[in-house]
Rosetta silent file (secondary structure, phi, psi, omega in degrees, C-alpha in Angstrom):
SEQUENCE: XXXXXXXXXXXXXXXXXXXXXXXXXXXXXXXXXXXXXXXXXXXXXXXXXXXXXXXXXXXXXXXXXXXXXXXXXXXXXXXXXXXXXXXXXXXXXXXXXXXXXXXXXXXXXXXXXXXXXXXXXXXXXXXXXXXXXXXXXXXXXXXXXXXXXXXXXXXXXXXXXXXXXXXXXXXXXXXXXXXXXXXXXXXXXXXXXXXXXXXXX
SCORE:     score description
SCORE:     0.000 S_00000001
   1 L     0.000  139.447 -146.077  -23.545   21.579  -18.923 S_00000001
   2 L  -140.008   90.531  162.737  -22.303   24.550  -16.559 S_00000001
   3 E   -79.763  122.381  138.977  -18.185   25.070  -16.803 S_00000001
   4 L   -89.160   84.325  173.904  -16.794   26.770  -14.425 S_00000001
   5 L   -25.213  111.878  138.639  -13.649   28.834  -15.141 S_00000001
   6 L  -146.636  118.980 -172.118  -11.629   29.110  -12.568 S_00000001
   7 L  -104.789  154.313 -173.558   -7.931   28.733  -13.654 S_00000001
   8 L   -50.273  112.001  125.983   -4.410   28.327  -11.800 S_00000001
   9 L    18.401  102.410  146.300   -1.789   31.109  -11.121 S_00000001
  10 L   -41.822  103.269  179.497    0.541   30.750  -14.492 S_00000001
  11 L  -133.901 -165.244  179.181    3.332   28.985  -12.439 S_00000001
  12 L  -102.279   -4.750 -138.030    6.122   26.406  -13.322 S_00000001
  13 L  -133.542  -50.285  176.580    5.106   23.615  -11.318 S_00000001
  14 L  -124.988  -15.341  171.212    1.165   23.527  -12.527 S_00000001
  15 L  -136.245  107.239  179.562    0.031   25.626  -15.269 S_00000001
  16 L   -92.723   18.219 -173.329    3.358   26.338  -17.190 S_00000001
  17 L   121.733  -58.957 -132.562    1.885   28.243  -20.271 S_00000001
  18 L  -101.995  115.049  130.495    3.437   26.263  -22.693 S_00000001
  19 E    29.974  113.588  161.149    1.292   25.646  -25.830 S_00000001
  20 L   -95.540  112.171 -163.781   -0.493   22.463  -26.505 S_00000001
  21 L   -71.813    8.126 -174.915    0.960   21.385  -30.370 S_00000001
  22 L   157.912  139.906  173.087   -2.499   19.205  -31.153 S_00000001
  23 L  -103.307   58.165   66.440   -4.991   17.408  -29.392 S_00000001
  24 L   109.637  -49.638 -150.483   -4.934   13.567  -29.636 S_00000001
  25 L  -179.146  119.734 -176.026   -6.661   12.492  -26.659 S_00000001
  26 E   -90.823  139.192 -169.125   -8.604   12.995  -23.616 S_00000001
  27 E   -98.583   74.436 -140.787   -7.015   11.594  -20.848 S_00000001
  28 E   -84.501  136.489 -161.323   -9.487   10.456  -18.014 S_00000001
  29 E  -143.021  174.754 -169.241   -7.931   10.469  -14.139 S_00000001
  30 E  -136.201  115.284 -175.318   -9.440    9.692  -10.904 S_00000001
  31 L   -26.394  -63.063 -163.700   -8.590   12.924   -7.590 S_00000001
  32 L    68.643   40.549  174.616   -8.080    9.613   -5.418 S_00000001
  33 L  -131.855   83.441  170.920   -9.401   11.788   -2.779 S_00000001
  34 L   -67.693   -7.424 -160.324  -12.962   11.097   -1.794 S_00000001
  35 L   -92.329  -26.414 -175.159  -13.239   13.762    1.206 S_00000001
  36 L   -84.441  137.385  178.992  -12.437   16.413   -1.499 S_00000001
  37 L  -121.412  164.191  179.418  -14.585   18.184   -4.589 S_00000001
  38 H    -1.913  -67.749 -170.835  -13.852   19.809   -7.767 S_00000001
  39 H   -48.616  -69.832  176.912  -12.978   22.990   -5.736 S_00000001
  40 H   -44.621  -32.983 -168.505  -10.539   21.772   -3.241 S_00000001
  41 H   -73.108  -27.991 -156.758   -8.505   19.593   -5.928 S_00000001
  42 H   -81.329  -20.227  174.921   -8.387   22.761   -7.826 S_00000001
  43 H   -72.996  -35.711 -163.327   -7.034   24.486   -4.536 S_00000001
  44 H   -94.401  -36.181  176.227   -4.437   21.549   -4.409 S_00000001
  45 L   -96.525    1.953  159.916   -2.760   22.022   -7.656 S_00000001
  46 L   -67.952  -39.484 -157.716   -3.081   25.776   -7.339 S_00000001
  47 H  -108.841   -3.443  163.265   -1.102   25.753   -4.236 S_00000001
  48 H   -44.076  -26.725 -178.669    1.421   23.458   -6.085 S_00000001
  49 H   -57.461  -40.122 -125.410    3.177   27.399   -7.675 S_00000001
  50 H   -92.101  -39.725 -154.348    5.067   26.981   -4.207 S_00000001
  51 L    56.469   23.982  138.406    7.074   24.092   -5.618 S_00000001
  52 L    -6.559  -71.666  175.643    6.382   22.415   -2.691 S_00000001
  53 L  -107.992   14.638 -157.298    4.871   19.273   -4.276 S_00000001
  54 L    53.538 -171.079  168.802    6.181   18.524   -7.270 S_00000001
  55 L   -75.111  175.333  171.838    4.187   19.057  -10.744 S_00000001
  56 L   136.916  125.818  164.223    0.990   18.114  -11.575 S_00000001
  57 L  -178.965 -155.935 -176.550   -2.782   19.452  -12.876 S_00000001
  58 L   179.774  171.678 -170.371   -5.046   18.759  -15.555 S_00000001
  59 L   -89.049  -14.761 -169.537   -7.446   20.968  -17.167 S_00000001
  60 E  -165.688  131.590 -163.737  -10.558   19.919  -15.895 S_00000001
  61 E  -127.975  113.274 -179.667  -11.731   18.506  -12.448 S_00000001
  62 E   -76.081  104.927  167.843  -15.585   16.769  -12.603 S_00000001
  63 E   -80.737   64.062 -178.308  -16.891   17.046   -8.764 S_00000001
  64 L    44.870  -10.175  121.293  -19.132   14.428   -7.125 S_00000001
  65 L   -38.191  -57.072 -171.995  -22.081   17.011   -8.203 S_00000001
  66 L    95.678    9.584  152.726  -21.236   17.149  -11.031 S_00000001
  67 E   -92.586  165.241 -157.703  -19.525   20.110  -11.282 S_00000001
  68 E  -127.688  117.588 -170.753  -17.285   20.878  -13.690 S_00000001
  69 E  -107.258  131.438  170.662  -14.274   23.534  -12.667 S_00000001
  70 E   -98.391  124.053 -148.453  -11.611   24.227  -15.679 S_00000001
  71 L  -110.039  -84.920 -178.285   -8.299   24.650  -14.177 S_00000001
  72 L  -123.465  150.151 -169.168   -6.430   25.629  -17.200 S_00000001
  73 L   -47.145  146.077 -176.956   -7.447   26.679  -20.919 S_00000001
  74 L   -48.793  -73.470 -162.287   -8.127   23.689  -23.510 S_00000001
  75 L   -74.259    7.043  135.249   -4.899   25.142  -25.291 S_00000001
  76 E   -73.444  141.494 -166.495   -2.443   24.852  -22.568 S_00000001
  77 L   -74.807  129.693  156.989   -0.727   22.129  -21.357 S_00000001
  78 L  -115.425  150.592  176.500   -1.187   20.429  -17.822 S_00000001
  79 L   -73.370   76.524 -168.001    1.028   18.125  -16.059 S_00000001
  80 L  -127.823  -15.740 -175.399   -1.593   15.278  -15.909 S_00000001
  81 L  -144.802    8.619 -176.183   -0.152   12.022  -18.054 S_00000001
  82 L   -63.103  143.713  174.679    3.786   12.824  -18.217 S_00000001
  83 L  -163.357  143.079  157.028    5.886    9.777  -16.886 S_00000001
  84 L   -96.785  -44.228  168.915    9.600    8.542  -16.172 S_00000001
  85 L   -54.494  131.609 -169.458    8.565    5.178  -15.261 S_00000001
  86 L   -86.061  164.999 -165.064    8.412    2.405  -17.343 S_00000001
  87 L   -96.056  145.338  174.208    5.456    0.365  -18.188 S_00000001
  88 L   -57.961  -41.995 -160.404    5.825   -2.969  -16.931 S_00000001
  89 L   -72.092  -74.589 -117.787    4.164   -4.861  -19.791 S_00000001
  90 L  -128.562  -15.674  172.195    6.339   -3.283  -22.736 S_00000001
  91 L    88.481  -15.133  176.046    9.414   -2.067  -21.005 S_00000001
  92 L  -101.450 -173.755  176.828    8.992    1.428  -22.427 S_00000001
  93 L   -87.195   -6.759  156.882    8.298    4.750  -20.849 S_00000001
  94 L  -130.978  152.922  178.687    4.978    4.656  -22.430 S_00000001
  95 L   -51.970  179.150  176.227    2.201    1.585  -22.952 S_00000001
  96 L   -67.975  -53.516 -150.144    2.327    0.502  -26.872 S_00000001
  97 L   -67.892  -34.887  164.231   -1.231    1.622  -27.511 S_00000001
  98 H   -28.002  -55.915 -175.337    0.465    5.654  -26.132 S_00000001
  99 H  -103.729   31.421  160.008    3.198    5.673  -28.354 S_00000001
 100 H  -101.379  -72.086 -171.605    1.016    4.360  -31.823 S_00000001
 101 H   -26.687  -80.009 -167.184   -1.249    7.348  -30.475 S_00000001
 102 L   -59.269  -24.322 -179.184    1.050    9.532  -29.626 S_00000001
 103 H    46.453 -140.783 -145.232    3.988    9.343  -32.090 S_00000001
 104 H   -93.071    8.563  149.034    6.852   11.130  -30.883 S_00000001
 105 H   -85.849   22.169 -152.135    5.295   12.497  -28.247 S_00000001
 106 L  -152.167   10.366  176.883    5.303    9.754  -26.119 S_00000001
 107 L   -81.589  -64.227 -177.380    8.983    8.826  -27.043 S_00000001
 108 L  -143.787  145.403  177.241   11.557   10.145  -23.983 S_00000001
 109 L   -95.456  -11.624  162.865    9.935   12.047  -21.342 S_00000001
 110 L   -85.480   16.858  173.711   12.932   14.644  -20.819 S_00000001
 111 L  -135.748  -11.246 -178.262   12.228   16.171  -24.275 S_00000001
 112 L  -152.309  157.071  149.668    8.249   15.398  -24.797 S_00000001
 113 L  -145.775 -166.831  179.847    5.283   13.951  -23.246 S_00000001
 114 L   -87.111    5.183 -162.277    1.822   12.991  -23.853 S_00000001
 115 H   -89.416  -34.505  170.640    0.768   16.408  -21.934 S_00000001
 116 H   -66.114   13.358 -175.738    1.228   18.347  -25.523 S_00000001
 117 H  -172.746   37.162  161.321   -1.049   16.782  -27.222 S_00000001
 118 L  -140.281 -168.416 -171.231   -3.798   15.654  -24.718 S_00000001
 119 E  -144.345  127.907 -155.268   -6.534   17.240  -22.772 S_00000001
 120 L  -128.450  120.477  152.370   -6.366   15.346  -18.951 S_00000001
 121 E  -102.738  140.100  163.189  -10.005   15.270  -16.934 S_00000001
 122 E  -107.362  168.708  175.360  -10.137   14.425  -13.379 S_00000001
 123 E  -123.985  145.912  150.464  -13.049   12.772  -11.487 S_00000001
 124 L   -73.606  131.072  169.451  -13.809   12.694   -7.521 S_00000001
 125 L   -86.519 -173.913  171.226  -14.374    9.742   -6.559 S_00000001
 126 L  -117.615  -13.230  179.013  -16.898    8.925   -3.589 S_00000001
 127 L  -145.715  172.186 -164.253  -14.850    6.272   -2.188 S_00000001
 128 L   -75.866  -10.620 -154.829  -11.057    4.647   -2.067 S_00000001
 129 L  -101.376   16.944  171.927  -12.358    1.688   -4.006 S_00000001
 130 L   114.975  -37.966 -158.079  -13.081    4.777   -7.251 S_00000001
 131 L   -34.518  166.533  170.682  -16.442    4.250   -7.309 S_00000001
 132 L  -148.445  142.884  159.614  -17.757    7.379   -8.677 S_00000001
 133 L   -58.676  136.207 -168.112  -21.336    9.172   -8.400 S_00000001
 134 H   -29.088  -46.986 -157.697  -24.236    9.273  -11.186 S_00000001
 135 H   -66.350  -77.845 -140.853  -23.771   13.111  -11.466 S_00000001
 136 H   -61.110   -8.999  150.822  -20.212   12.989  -11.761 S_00000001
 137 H   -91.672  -28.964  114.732  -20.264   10.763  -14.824 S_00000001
 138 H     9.880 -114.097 -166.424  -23.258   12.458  -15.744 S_00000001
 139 H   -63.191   19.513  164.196  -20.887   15.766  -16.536 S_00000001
 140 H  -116.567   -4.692 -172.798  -18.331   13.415  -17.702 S_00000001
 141 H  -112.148   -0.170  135.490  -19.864   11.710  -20.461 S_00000001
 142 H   -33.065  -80.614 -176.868  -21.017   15.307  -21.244 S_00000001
 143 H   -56.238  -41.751  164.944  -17.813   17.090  -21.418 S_00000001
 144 H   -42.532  -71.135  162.780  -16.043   14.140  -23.487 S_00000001
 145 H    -9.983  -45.105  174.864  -18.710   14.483  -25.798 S_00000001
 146 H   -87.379  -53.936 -161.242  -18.539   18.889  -26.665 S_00000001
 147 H   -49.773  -57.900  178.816  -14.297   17.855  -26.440 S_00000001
 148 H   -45.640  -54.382  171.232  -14.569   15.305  -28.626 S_00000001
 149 H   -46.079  -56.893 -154.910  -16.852   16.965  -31.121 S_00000001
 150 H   -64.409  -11.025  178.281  -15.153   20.677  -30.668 S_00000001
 151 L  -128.693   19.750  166.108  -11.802   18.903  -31.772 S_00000001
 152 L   107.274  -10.264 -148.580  -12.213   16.606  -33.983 S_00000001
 153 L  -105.169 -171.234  171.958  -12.091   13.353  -31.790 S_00000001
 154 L  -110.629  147.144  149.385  -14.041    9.678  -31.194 S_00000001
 155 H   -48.162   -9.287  143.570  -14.660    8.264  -27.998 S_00000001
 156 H   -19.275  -39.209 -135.608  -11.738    6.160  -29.679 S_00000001
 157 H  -129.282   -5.193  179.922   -9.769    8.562  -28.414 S_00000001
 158 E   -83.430  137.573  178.824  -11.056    8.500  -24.580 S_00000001
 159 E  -147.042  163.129  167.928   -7.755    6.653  -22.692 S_00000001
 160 E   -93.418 -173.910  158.707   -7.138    6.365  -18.969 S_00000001
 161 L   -63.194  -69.201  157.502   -4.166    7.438  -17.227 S_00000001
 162 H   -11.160  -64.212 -169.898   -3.356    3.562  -16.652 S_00000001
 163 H   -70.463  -12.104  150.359   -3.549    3.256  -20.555 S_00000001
 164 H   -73.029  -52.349 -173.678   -0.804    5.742  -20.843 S_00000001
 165 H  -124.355   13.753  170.960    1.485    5.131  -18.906 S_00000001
 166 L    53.349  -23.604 -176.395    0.394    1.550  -17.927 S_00000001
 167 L  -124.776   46.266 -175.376    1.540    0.927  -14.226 S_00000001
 168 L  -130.303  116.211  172.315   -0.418    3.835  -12.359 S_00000001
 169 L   -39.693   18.527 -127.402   -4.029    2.458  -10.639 S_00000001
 170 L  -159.249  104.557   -3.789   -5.729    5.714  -12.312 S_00000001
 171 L   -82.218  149.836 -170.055   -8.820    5.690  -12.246 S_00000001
 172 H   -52.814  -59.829 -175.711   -8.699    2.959   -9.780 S_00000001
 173 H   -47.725  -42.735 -158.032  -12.188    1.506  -10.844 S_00000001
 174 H   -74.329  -45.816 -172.818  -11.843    1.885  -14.726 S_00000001
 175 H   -62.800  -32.268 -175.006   -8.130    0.239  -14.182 S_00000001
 176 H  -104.425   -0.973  160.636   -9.471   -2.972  -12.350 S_00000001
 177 L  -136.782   84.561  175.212  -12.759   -3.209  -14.456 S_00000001
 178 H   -50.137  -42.156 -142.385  -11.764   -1.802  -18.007 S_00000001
 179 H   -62.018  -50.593 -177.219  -15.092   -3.168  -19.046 S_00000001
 180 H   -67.748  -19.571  165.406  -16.880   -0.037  -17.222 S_00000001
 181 H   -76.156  -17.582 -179.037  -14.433    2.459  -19.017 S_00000001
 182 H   -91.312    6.585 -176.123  -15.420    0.868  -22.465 S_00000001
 183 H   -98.027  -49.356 -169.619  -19.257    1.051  -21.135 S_00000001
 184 H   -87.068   -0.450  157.941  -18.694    4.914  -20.295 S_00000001
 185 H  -100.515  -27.783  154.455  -17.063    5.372  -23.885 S_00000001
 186 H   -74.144   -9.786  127.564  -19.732    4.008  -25.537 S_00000001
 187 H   -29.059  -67.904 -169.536  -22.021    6.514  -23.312 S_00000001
 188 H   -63.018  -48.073  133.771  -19.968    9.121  -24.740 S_00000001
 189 H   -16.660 -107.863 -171.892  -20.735    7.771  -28.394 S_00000001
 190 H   -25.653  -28.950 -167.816  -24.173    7.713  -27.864 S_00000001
 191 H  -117.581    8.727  155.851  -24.483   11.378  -26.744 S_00000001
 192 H   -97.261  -21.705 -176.239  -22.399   12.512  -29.409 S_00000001
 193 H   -88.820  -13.886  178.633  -24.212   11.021  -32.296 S_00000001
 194 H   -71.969  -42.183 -163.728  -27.928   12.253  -30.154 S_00000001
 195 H   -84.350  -10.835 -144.292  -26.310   15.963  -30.005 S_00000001
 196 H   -92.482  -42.604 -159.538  -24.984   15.255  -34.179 S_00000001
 197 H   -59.766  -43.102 -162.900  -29.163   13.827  -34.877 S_00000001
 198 H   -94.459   10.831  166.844  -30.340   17.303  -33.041 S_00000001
 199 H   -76.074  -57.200 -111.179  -27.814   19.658  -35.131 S_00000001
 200 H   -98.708  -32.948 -176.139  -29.260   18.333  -38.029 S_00000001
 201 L   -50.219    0.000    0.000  -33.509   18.728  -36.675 S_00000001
């Protein structure tokens, strides 16, 4: 697995700095840009320091390759799962399963969010309907896997953007056939307990 560092102008609008108190949860997202890779998205929230475009970034963008560019450091926060909008189902500003997760970060979104205390990957899709390429799942059931390990977590612990903040399509595919995000967390499973069997050899 081949990370490539290349992180974001310290700005207000996408990489503000600010601390991440704990990690929780990887958040999984979808570009929702097929004509674009890793590079370009990374270009797009990059040119966000303008304040231009509102907020928005995530730490890590998996391209349709299957490269993997890191946007901002594991221990900084990106604007990747943050919400004002309420979830339709529960009426709050986060889904149920968020704020059990999440505690009190996931409580009012002018004083907290779920962005302290997650780690947010995007994927390129190859098309509008999500779909995504072998590689780029590939390097995604990869990366969960060292995150998960290097901090402590389960594939338990893999959520979409949808399962945060419940009324956002994101990723499109995973949102209208959960079954294939609980197929690519038990991927992730599998290649964490294969890398635990070859610490131990």
């Amino acid at each position: 697995m081949n990370i490539i560092d290349n992180f974001l102008t310290p700005n207000e609008f996408s990489r503000p700095g600010r601390k991440i108190a704990e990690i929780k949860a990887i958040v999984l997202h979808w570009t929702a840009n097929p004509h674009a890779n890793a590079k370009q998205n990374r270009d797009y929230f990059e040119s966000k320091k303008t304040g231009m475009s509102s907020y928005g970034s995530a730490h890590y963008i998996i391209g349709q390759n299957g490269e993997i560019v890191r946007c901002i450091p594991d221990d900084e926060i990106a604007y990747h799962v943050g919400s004002s909008q309420k979830d339709p189902k529960s009426g709050q500003i986060y889904t149920k399963e968020a704020r059990e997760k999440f505690g009190h970060y996931a409580v009012h979104f002018q004083v907290t969010s779920p962005n302290f205390c997650t780690i947010g990957i995007e994927l390129c899709p190859v098309d509008w309907a999500g779909n995504f390429s072998d590689a780029t799942i590939k390097s995604a059931i990869e990366l969960c896997a060292f995150l998960c390990q290097k901090y402590g977590l389960t594939s338990d612990d893999l959520m979409t953007h949808n399962g945060v903040v419940g009324w956002k399509d994101c990723p499109r595919l995973w949102t209208e056939k959960p079954a294939l995000f609980e197929a690519f967390k038990e991927s992730v499973k599998i290649a964490m307990n294969q890398k635990e069997l070859e610490g131990r050899k």
